[in-house]
CSV table of C-alpha atoms (C1' of nucleotides) in Angstrom, one decimal:
chain,number,residue,atom,x,y,z
A,1,UNK,CA,0.0,0.0,0.0
A,2,UNK,CA,1.3,3.4,-0.9
A,3,UNK,CA,2.2,5.8,1.9
A,4,UNK,CA,-0.9,7.7,2.8
A,5,UNK,CA,-0.8,11.4,2.7
A,6,UNK,CA,-2.3,12.0,6.1
A,7,UNK,CA,-5.5,13.9,6.4
A,8,UNK,CA,-6.5,16.0,9.3
A,9,UNK,CA,-10.1,15.5,10.3
A,10,UNK,CA,-11.8,17.3,13.1
A,11,UNK,CA,-15.0,16.1,14.7
A,12,UNK,CA,-17.2,18.5,16.7
A,13,UNK,CA,-19.7,16.7,18.9
A,14,UNK,CA,-22.0,18.7,21.1
A,15,UNK,CA,-22.2,17.6,24.7
A,16,UNK,CA,-25.7,16.5,25.7
A,17,UNK,CA,-26.8,18.9,22.9
A,18,UNK,CA,-30.6,19.2,23.4
A,19,UNK,CA,-30.2,19.2,27.2
A,20,UNK,CA,-27.5,21.8,27.1
A,21,UNK,CA,-29.5,24.0,24.9
A,22,UNK,CA,-32.5,23.8,27.2
A,23,UNK,CA,-30.3,24.5,30.2
A,24,UNK,CA,-28.8,27.5,28.4
A,25,UNK,CA,-32.3,28.8,27.5
A,26,UNK,CA,-33.7,28.3,30.9
A,27,UNK,CA,-31.2,29.1,33.7
A,28,UNK,CA,-33.4,27.4,36.3
A,29,UNK,CA,-32.4,24.1,34.6
A,30,UNK,CA,-28.7,24.6,34.9
A,31,UNK,CA,-26.8,22.3,37.1
A,32,UNK,CA,-29.8,20.1,37.5
A,33,UNK,CA,-30.6,16.6,36.2
A,34,UNK,CA,-32.9,17.1,33.2
A,35,UNK,CA,-34.0,14.9,30.3
A,36,UNK,CA,-35.3,16.0,27.0
A,37,UNK,CA,-38.2,13.9,25.9
A,38,UNK,CA,-40.9,13.9,23.1
A,39,UNK,CA,-44.3,15.2,23.5
A,40,UNK,CA,-46.3,12.0,23.2
A,41,UNK,CA,-47.5,10.0,26.1
A,42,UNK,CA,-45.2,7.0,25.3
A,43,UNK,CA,-42.0,8.9,24.9
A,44,UNK,CA,-38.5,8.1,25.9
A,45,UNK,CA,-35.4,10.1,27.0
A,46,UNK,CA,-33.7,11.6,24.0
A,47,UNK,CA,-30.9,13.4,25.7
A,48,UNK,CA,-30.1,13.7,29.4
A,49,UNK,CA,-27.9,16.3,31.1
A,50,UNK,CA,-24.6,15.2,32.6
A,51,UNK,CA,-26.2,15.7,36.0
A,52,UNK,CA,-28.8,13.1,35.1
A,53,UNK,CA,-26.2,10.7,33.7
A,54,UNK,CA,-24.8,10.4,37.2
A,55,UNK,CA,-28.0,8.6,38.2
A,56,UNK,CA,-27.8,6.1,35.4
A,57,UNK,CA,-30.4,7.8,33.2
A,58,UNK,CA,-29.8,6.7,29.7
A,59,UNK,CA,-31.1,7.6,26.2
A,60,UNK,CA,-34.0,5.4,25.2
A,61,UNK,CA,-35.3,5.0,28.7
A,62,UNK,CA,-38.9,5.6,29.4
A,63,UNK,CA,-39.8,8.4,31.7
A,64,UNK,CA,-40.9,6.1,34.5
A,65,UNK,CA,-37.6,4.3,34.7
A,66,UNK,CA,-35.7,7.6,34.5
A,67,UNK,CA,-37.8,8.9,37.3
A,68,UNK,CA,-37.2,5.8,39.3
A,69,UNK,CA,-33.4,6.3,39.0
A,70,UNK,CA,-33.5,10.0,39.5
A,71,UNK,CA,-36.7,11.1,41.4
A,72,UNK,CA,-36.0,14.8,41.0
A,73,UNK,CA,-35.3,14.6,37.3
A,74,UNK,CA,-36.8,17.4,35.3
A,75,UNK,CA,-38.4,16.5,32.0
A,76,UNK,CA,-38.4,19.0,29.2
A,77,UNK,CA,-40.2,18.5,26.0
A,78,UNK,CA,-37.9,18.9,23.0
A,79,UNK,CA,-38.1,22.1,21.0
A,80,UNK,CA,-36.9,21.6,17.4
A,81,UNK,CA,-36.7,25.3,16.7
A,82,UNK,CA,-34.0,25.8,19.2
A,83,UNK,CA,-31.9,22.9,18.1
A,84,UNK,CA,-32.2,23.6,14.3
A,85,UNK,CA,-31.4,27.2,14.8
A,86,UNK,CA,-28.3,26.4,16.8
A,87,UNK,CA,-27.3,23.9,14.2
A,88,UNK,CA,-27.6,26.4,11.5
A,89,UNK,CA,-25.6,28.9,13.4
A,90,UNK,CA,-22.9,26.4,14.1
A,91,UNK,CA,-22.2,25.9,10.4
A,92,UNK,CA,-21.3,29.5,10.2
A,93,UNK,CA,-18.5,28.9,12.7
A,94,UNK,CA,-17.3,25.8,10.9
A,95,UNK,CA,-17.2,27.5,7.6
A,96,UNK,CA,-14.7,30.0,8.9
A,97,UNK,CA,-12.1,27.3,9.1
A,98,UNK,CA,-12.7,25.2,6.0
A,99,UNK,CA,-15.2,24.9,3.1
A,100,UNK,CA,-15.1,21.1,3.5
A,101,UNK,CA,-17.3,20.1,6.3
A,102,UNK,CA,-20.1,17.6,6.7
A,103,UNK,CA,-23.1,18.1,9.0
A,104,UNK,CA,-23.3,14.5,10.1
A,105,UNK,CA,-26.2,15.1,12.4
A,106,UNK,CA,-27.8,17.9,14.3
A,107,UNK,CA,-25.2,17.8,17.0
A,108,UNK,CA,-22.2,16.4,15.1
A,109,UNK,CA,-20.0,17.6,12.3
A,110,UNK,CA,-16.8,16.6,10.6
A,111,UNK,CA,-14.4,19.2,9.2
A,112,UNK,CA,-11.6,18.4,6.8
A,113,UNK,CA,-8.7,20.6,7.8
A,114,UNK,CA,-6.1,19.0,5.6
A,115,UNK,CA,-5.6,22.0,3.4
A,116,UNK,CA,-6.5,24.8,5.8
A,117,UNK,CA,-5.1,24.0,9.3
A,118,UNK,CA,-1.8,25.7,8.6
A,119,UNK,CA,-3.7,29.0,8.0
A,120,UNK,CA,-5.0,29.0,11.6
A,121,UNK,CA,-2.0,27.8,13.6
A,122,UNK,CA,-2.8,24.1,13.4
A,123,UNK,CA,-5.8,21.9,14.0
A,124,UNK,CA,-5.6,22.0,17.7
A,125,UNK,CA,-5.7,25.7,17.7
A,126,UNK,CA,-8.8,25.5,15.4
A,127,UNK,CA,-10.4,23.1,17.8
A,128,UNK,CA,-9.9,25.5,20.6
A,129,UNK,CA,-11.2,28.4,18.6
A,130,UNK,CA,-14.3,26.4,17.7
A,131,UNK,CA,-15.0,25.4,21.2
A,132,UNK,CA,-14.6,28.9,22.4
A,133,UNK,CA,-16.8,30.3,19.7
A,134,UNK,CA,-19.6,27.9,20.5
A,135,UNK,CA,-19.2,28.6,24.2
A,136,UNK,CA,-19.3,32.3,23.6
A,137,UNK,CA,-22.2,32.3,21.3
A,138,UNK,CA,-24.4,29.6,22.7
A,139,UNK,CA,-23.1,28.9,26.2
A,140,UNK,CA,-22.8,25.2,25.5
A,141,UNK,CA,-20.0,22.8,25.6
A,142,UNK,CA,-18.8,20.5,22.9
A,143,UNK,CA,-16.0,18.1,22.5
A,144,UNK,CA,-13.5,18.2,19.6
A,145,UNK,CA,-11.7,15.1,18.3
A,146,UNK,CA,-8.9,15.3,15.8
A,147,UNK,CA,-7.5,12.4,13.8
A,148,UNK,CA,-6.1,11.3,10.5
A,149,UNK,CA,-9.4,10.0,9.4
A,150,UNK,CA,-13.1,10.2,10.3
A,151,UNK,CA,-13.1,7.1,12.4
A,152,UNK,CA,-10.3,8.3,14.6
A,153,UNK,CA,-11.6,11.9,14.8
A,154,UNK,CA,-14.9,10.4,16.0
A,155,UNK,CA,-13.2,8.1,18.4
A,156,UNK,CA,-11.1,11.0,19.7
A,157,UNK,CA,-14.3,13.1,20.4
A,158,UNK,CA,-15.9,10.2,22.2
A,159,UNK,CA,-12.8,9.7,24.3
A,160,UNK,CA,-12.5,13.4,25.0
A,161,UNK,CA,-16.0,13.9,26.3
A,162,UNK,CA,-17.2,16.0,27.9
A,163,UNK,CA,-16.0,19.5,27.1
A,164,UNK,CA,-12.6,18.1,25.9
A,165,UNK,CA,-10.3,18.3,23.0
A,166,UNK,CA,-8.4,15.2,22.0
A,167,UNK,CA,-6.0,14.6,19.2
A,168,UNK,CA,-5.1,11.1,18.0
A,169,UNK,CA,-2.0,11.7,16.0
A,170,UNK,CA,-0.9,9.3,13.3
A,171,UNK,CA,2.1,8.2,15.4
A,172,UNK,CA,-0.1,7.5,18.4
A,173,UNK,CA,-2.8,5.4,16.7
A,174,UNK,CA,-1.2,2.1,17.6
A,175,UNK,CA,-0.8,2.9,21.3
A,176,UNK,CA,-4.2,4.6,21.6
A,177,UNK,CA,-6.0,1.6,20.1
A,178,UNK,CA,-4.0,-1.1,21.8
A,179,UNK,CA,-6.3,-1.9,24.7
A,180,UNK,CA,-9.4,-0.2,23.4
A,181,UNK,CA,-12.5,-2.4,23.4
A,182,UNK,CA,-13.7,-2.9,19.8
A,183,UNK,CA,-17.2,-1.7,20.9
A,184,UNK,CA,-15.8,1.8,21.2
A,185,UNK,CA,-15.3,2.0,17.4
A,186,UNK,CA,-17.9,3.7,15.3
A,187,UNK,CA,-19.7,0.9,13.4
A,188,UNK,CA,-19.2,-1.8,15.9
A,189,UNK,CA,-22.3,-2.4,18.0
A,190,UNK,CA,-23.1,-4.9,20.6
A,191,UNK,CA,-23.9,-7.7,18.2
A,192,UNK,CA,-20.7,-7.5,16.3
A,193,UNK,CA,-18.8,-7.0,19.5
A,194,UNK,CA,-20.3,-10.2,20.9
A,195,UNK,CA,-19.5,-12.1,17.7
A,196,UNK,CA,-15.9,-10.9,17.8
A,197,UNK,CA,-15.6,-11.8,21.4
A,198,UNK,CA,-16.5,-15.4,20.5
A,199,UNK,CA,-13.5,-15.3,18.2
A,200,UNK,CA,-11.4,-14.1,21.1
A,201,UNK,CA,-11.2,-10.6,19.8
A,202,UNK,CA,-11.9,-7.9,22.4
A,203,UNK,CA,-9.5,-5.1,21.7
A,204,UNK,CA,-8.8,-3.0,18.6
A,205,UNK,CA,-5.3,-4.4,18.5
A,206,UNK,CA,-6.6,-7.9,18.4
A,207,UNK,CA,-9.0,-6.9,15.7
A,208,UNK,CA,-6.3,-5.3,13.6
A,209,UNK,CA,-4.2,-8.4,13.9
A,210,UNK,CA,-6.9,-10.9,13.2
A,211,UNK,CA,-6.5,-12.9,10.0
A,212,UNK,CA,-8.4,-11.5,7.1
A,213,UNK,CA,-9.6,-14.9,6.1
A,214,UNK,CA,-11.2,-15.4,9.5
A,215,UNK,CA,-13.0,-12.1,9.5
A,216,UNK,CA,-14.0,-12.5,5.9
A,217,UNK,CA,-15.4,-15.9,6.7
A,218,UNK,CA,-17.4,-14.7,9.6
A,219,UNK,CA,-18.5,-11.2,8.5
A,220,UNK,CA,-18.4,-11.4,4.7
A,221,UNK,CA,-17.5,-8.2,3.0
A,222,UNK,CA,-17.5,-6.3,6.2
A,223,UNK,CA,-14.6,-8.4,7.5
A,224,UNK,CA,-12.0,-6.4,5.6
A,225,UNK,CA,-13.5,-3.2,6.9
A,226,UNK,CA,-13.5,-4.5,10.5
A,227,UNK,CA,-9.8,-5.4,10.3
A,228,UNK,CA,-9.0,-1.9,8.9
A,229,UNK,CA,-11.0,-0.4,11.7
A,230,UNK,CA,-9.0,-2.3,14.2
A,231,UNK,CA,-5.9,-0.6,12.8
A,232,UNK,CA,-7.7,2.8,12.9
A,233,UNK,CA,-8.1,3.0,9.1
A,234,UNK,CA,-11.2,4.3,7.6
A,235,UNK,CA,-11.7,5.3,4.0
A,236,UNK,CA,-15.0,7.0,4.4
A,237,UNK,CA,-14.6,10.5,3.0
A,238,UNK,CA,-16.1,13.6,4.3
A,239,UNK,CA,-19.4,14.1,2.5
A,240,UNK,CA,-19.4,17.8,1.8
A,241,UNK,CA,-22.3,17.4,-0.6
A,242,UNK,CA,-25.3,15.6,0.7
A,243,UNK,CA,-26.2,12.5,-1.1
A,244,UNK,CA,-29.7,11.8,-2.5
A,245,UNK,CA,-32.0,10.2,0.0
A,246,UNK,CA,-32.7,6.5,-0.3
A,247,UNK,CA,-35.9,6.4,1.6
A,248,UNK,CA,-38.5,8.6,3.2
A,249,UNK,CA,-40.5,7.2,6.0
A,250,UNK,CA,-42.6,8.0,9.0
A,251,UNK,CA,-43.7,5.9,11.9
A,252,UNK,CA,-45.4,6.5,15.1
A,253,UNK,CA,-46.1,4.8,18.3
A,254,UNK,CA,-49.8,5.3,18.7
A,255,UNK,CA,-51.2,7.0,21.8
A,256,UNK,CA,-52.8,3.7,22.6
A,257,UNK,CA,-52.8,0.3,21.0
A,258,UNK,CA,-55.4,-0.2,18.4
A,259,UNK,CA,-57.2,-3.0,16.7
A,260,UNK,CA,-60.1,-1.4,14.8
A,261,UNK,CA,-59.5,-1.3,11.1
A,262,UNK,CA,-61.1,2.1,10.8
A,263,UNK,CA,-58.6,3.5,13.2
A,264,UNK,CA,-55.7,1.8,11.5
A,265,UNK,CA,-56.7,3.2,8.2
A,266,UNK,CA,-56.9,6.7,9.6
A,267,UNK,CA,-53.3,6.5,10.8
A,268,UNK,CA,-52.1,5.0,7.6
A,269,UNK,CA,-53.6,7.9,5.7
A,270,UNK,CA,-52.0,10.4,7.9
A,271,UNK,CA,-48.6,8.6,7.7
A,272,UNK,CA,-48.9,8.3,3.9
A,273,UNK,CA,-49.6,12.0,3.7
A,274,UNK,CA,-46.6,12.8,5.8
A,275,UNK,CA,-44.4,10.7,3.6
A,276,UNK,CA,-45.9,11.9,0.3
A,277,UNK,CA,-45.7,15.5,1.4
A,278,UNK,CA,-42.1,15.2,2.4
A,279,UNK,CA,-41.2,13.5,-0.9
A,280,UNK,CA,-43.0,16.2,-2.8
A,281,UNK,CA,-41.3,18.9,-0.9
A,282,UNK,CA,-37.9,17.4,-1.5
A,283,UNK,CA,-38.7,16.5,-5.0
A,284,UNK,CA,-38.4,12.7,-4.8
A,285,UNK,CA,-40.6,10.0,-6.2
A,286,UNK,CA,-40.4,6.3,-5.3
A,287,UNK,CA,-42.0,3.1,-6.2
A,288,UNK,CA,-41.4,0.8,-3.3
A,289,UNK,CA,-43.8,1.3,-0.4
A,290,UNK,CA,-43.4,-0.4,3.0
A,291,UNK,CA,-45.9,-0.9,5.8
A,292,UNK,CA,-44.4,-1.3,9.2
A,293,UNK,CA,-46.4,-2.8,12.1
A,294,UNK,CA,-45.4,-3.3,15.7
A,295,UNK,CA,-47.7,-5.4,17.9
A,296,UNK,CA,-48.3,-4.7,21.6
A,297,UNK,CA,-45.7,-7.3,22.5
A,298,UNK,CA,-43.1,-5.4,20.4
A,299,UNK,CA,-42.9,-7.9,17.6
A,300,UNK,CA,-42.2,-5.7,14.6
A,301,UNK,CA,-42.3,-6.6,11.0
A,302,UNK,CA,-42.7,-4.9,7.6
A,303,UNK,CA,-44.3,-5.7,4.3
A,304,UNK,CA,-43.2,-4.0,1.2
A,305,UNK,CA,-44.5,-3.8,-2.3
A,306,UNK,CA,-43.7,-2.1,-5.6
A,307,UNK,CA,-46.0,0.0,-7.6
A,308,UNK,CA,-45.7,0.3,-11.4
A,309,UNK,CA,-45.0,4.0,-11.6
A,310,UNK,CA,-42.8,6.2,-9.5
A,311,UNK,CA,-45.0,8.3,-7.2
A,312,UNK,CA,-45.1,10.7,-4.4
A,313,UNK,CA,-48.9,10.8,-4.4
A,314,UNK,CA,-50.4,10.4,-0.9
A,315,UNK,CA,-53.2,8.3,-2.1
A,316,UNK,CA,-51.1,6.0,-4.2
A,317,UNK,CA,-49.0,5.4,-1.2
A,318,UNK,CA,-52.0,5.0,1.1
A,319,UNK,CA,-53.8,2.6,-1.2
A,320,UNK,CA,-50.7,0.4,-1.5
A,321,UNK,CA,-50.2,0.4,2.2
A,322,UNK,CA,-53.8,-0.5,2.7
A,323,UNK,CA,-53.5,-3.3,0.3
A,324,UNK,CA,-50.6,-4.8,2.2
A,325,UNK,CA,-52.5,-4.4,5.4
A,326,UNK,CA,-55.3,-6.5,3.8
A,327,UNK,CA,-52.8,-9.3,3.3
A,328,UNK,CA,-52.0,-9.5,7.0
A,329,UNK,CA,-54.0,-11.4,9.5
A,330,UNK,CA,-53.4,-9.3,12.6
A,331,UNK,CA,-52.6,-11.4,15.6
A,332,UNK,CA,-52.7,-8.7,18.2
A,333,UNK,CA,-53.4,-5.0,18.8
A,334,UNK,CA,-51.0,-2.6,17.1
A,335,UNK,CA,-48.7,-0.4,18.9
A,336,UNK,CA,-46.8,1.3,16.1
A,337,UNK,CA,-47.5,2.0,12.5
A,338,UNK,CA,-45.1,3.1,9.8
A,339,UNK,CA,-45.1,3.9,6.1
A,340,UNK,CA,-41.9,4.3,4.1
A,341,UNK,CA,-41.3,5.2,0.5
A,342,UNK,CA,-38.0,3.9,-1.2
A,343,UNK,CA,-36.4,3.2,-4.6
A,344,UNK,CA,-36.3,6.9,-4.9
A,345,UNK,CA,-35.5,9.0,-7.9
A,346,UNK,CA,-35.5,12.8,-8.3
A,347,UNK,CA,-38.8,14.0,-9.4
A,348,UNK,CA,-38.3,14.7,-13.1
A,349,UNK,CA,-41.0,17.2,-13.1
A,350,UNK,CA,-39.1,19.4,-10.7
A,351,UNK,CA,-36.0,21.4,-11.2
A,352,UNK,CA,-33.2,20.0,-9.0
A,353,UNK,CA,-31.5,22.2,-6.5
A,354,UNK,CA,-28.8,24.3,-7.9
A,355,UNK,CA,-25.2,23.8,-6.9
A,356,UNK,CA,-25.0,26.8,-4.6
A,357,UNK,CA,-27.7,25.4,-2.5
A,358,UNK,CA,-25.9,22.2,-1.6
A,359,UNK,CA,-24.7,23.4,1.7
A,360,UNK,CA,-28.2,24.6,2.5
A,361,UNK,CA,-29.5,21.2,1.7
A,362,UNK,CA,-27.1,19.6,4.1
A,363,UNK,CA,-28.3,21.9,6.8
A,364,UNK,CA,-31.8,20.9,5.8
A,365,UNK,CA,-30.9,17.3,6.3
A,366,UNK,CA,-29.6,18.0,9.7
A,367,UNK,CA,-32.9,19.7,10.5
A,368,UNK,CA,-34.7,16.7,9.2
A,369,UNK,CA,-32.7,14.7,11.7
A,370,UNK,CA,-34.1,16.7,14.6
A,371,UNK,CA,-37.6,16.4,13.3
A,372,UNK,CA,-37.0,12.7,12.7
A,373,UNK,CA,-36.2,12.5,16.3
A,374,UNK,CA,-39.5,14.2,17.2
A,375,UNK,CA,-41.3,12.8,14.2
A,376,UNK,CA,-44.7,13.4,15.6
A,377,UNK,CA,-47.3,15.1,13.6
A,378,UNK,CA,-47.4,18.4,15.2
A,379,UNK,CA,-43.6,19.0,14.9
A,380,UNK,CA,-42.0,20.8,12.1
A,381,UNK,CA,-38.7,20.4,10.4
A,382,UNK,CA,-37.7,24.0,10.3
A,383,UNK,CA,-39.2,27.4,10.8
A,384,UNK,CA,-39.9,28.1,7.2
A,385,UNK,CA,-41.7,24.9,6.7
A,386,UNK,CA,-43.9,25.4,9.7
A,387,UNK,CA,-45.8,28.1,8.0
A,388,UNK,CA,-47.0,25.8,5.4
A,389,UNK,CA,-47.9,23.2,7.9
A,390,UNK,CA,-49.7,25.8,10.0
A,391,UNK,CA,-51.5,26.8,6.9
A,392,UNK,CA,-53.2,23.4,7.1
A,393,UNK,CA,-51.5,21.1,4.5
A,394,UNK,CA,-53.0,18.2,6.3
A,395,UNK,CA,-56.7,18.4,5.8
A,396,UNK,CA,-58.5,18.3,9.2
A,397,UNK,CA,-61.3,16.5,7.5
A,398,UNK,CA,-59.6,13.2,7.6
A,399,UNK,CA,-57.5,13.7,10.7
A,400,UNK,CA,-58.5,10.9,13.1
A,401,UNK,CA,-59.7,12.1,16.4
A,402,UNK,CA,-57.2,9.8,18.1
A,403,UNK,CA,-54.3,11.8,16.7
A,404,UNK,CA,-55.4,14.9,18.5
A,405,UNK,CA,-54.0,13.6,21.7
A,406,UNK,CA,-50.7,13.4,20.0
A,407,UNK,CA,-51.0,16.9,18.7
A,408,UNK,CA,-51.7,18.4,22.0
A,409,UNK,CA,-49.0,20.6,23.6
B,1,DT,C1',-46.0,2.4,34.5
B,2,DC,C1',-43.1,-0.2,30.7
B,3,DT,C1',-39.7,0.3,26.1
B,4,DG,C1',-39.2,6.9,20.0
B,5,DG,C1',-38.3,8.0,15.2
B,6,DG,C1',-35.6,8.4,10.9
B,7,DG,C1',-32.2,6.7,8.3
B,8,DT,C1',-28.3,3.5,5.6
B,9,DC,C1',-26.2,-0.7,4.4
B,10,DC,C1',-26.0,-5.6,4.1
B,11,DT,C1',-27.6,-10.6,3.5
B,12,DA,C1',-30.4,-14.3,2.1
B,13,DG,C1',-33.6,-16.5,-0.6
B,14,DG,C1',-37.1,-16.7,-4.3
B,15,DA,C1',-38.9,-15.5,-9.0
B,16,DC,C1',-37.9,-14.9,-13.5
B,17,DC,C1',-35.2,-14.4,-17.8
B,18,DC,C1',-31.8,-15.7,-21.1
C,1,DT,C1',-30.2,-41.1,-19.2
C,2,DC,C1',-27.8,-36.4,-17.2
C,3,DT,C1',-28.3,-31.3,-15.2
C,4,DG,C1',-26.7,-25.0,-15.8
C,5,DG,C1',-25.8,-20.8,-14.2
C,6,DG,C1',-25.4,-15.8,-14.5
C,7,DG,C1',-27.9,-11.6,-13.8
C,8,DT,C1',-31.6,-8.8,-12.1
C,9,DC,C1',-35.4,-7.6,-9.4
C,10,DC,C1',-37.9,-8.2,-5.4
C,11,DT,C1',-39.0,-9.0,-0.3
C,12,DA,C1',-37.9,-9.7,4.6
C,13,DG,C1',-35.1,-8.9,8.3
C,14,DG,C1',-31.0,-7.5,10.9
C,15,DA,C1',-27.3,-4.4,12.5
C,16,DC,C1',-25.8,0.0,13.1
C,17,DC,C1',-26.0,5.1,13.6
C,18,DC,C1',-27.8,9.7,15.7
DNA sequence: TCTGGGGTCCTAGGACCC
DNA sequence: TCTGGGGTCCTAGGACCC
């Protein structure tokens, strides 16, 4: 392999982003254990402050469990506006240091400083400047990780948390990864970690030294990637231009489990409209439609089908979803319903976004991310879209009464 | 009193065609 | 007598991420 011209990647990861924003907005919350949750009745903890973490409160916990662990925890319903606004402002800070950055999610970004770090006194100096700028402007902390690739920059930010700055230099990769559990790496979850453990591989060093043939045999095409990851090598480039979406979907845990077909249909229509409307707004059409169902006992499955023509028409999506529902003999009450449109193409009837709006589109994606997180019907994806929604895009005539309870607040 | 939502990528198996 | 196999499309499900 040819000697790699080392890149310099910087990862900025907000510390407890939503919770920090809330604490900054409302001084009464500062220094206290808080958890940001959704507005629905069956919500979970999305972000918890560092004060709450001390009690063992974790992301994904339901509110009762969080309360049990931390009786004086304060729950705050998430406010997309605040987070998307902050995210948008953050990009202004990043762009001062490089044109090549990727908004990976609403609270995380990667900056490629390879060609610009020398202009600002080095990457560590940039990291400090960014941290300070964010602190000054928003009063919140972030952690900066620096590394020769995206995997290591991300790892560095994880290791540096909270409110830290950590640099994994090329010459330190080997020692930094030596005893690091593989689970710490971005892309290795609990299942893969378990399977690796069965092979006697627990640390990154062991992973990097494992025989390719073994990994390939056990993990297929991903085996090579895993081995490279163990050595701290990652070829994923910074995506400065957002890629086209592959799917657009919405799902919701219903306010209560339902069985009545009439009720199910009402939700399916609503979900189909949410999907169709988003596809139309972003100029996509698709021809694969999936219906997702979760029963009371959490058993979850999906059924998908293909329609002959690409569509983003609410009713085409709805009718297909309904047809697939007809093919299912429900064994229990339904807890969650979802509709997803995939096999997407750009809507040929619409003019694609011009090049100059690329960056803006990536910000949009980040905002989508927030709204995805609070994907309930009443929530918007960004301020400028809210107006249209407020204008009543969803006809109240077919809005099922049951949804109202979701919409409240 | 239970357990969110939106994505991407990968695999495996079947249908169908040449 | 015997038995093919590549390629593509499609569906279902799992793992991972924020």
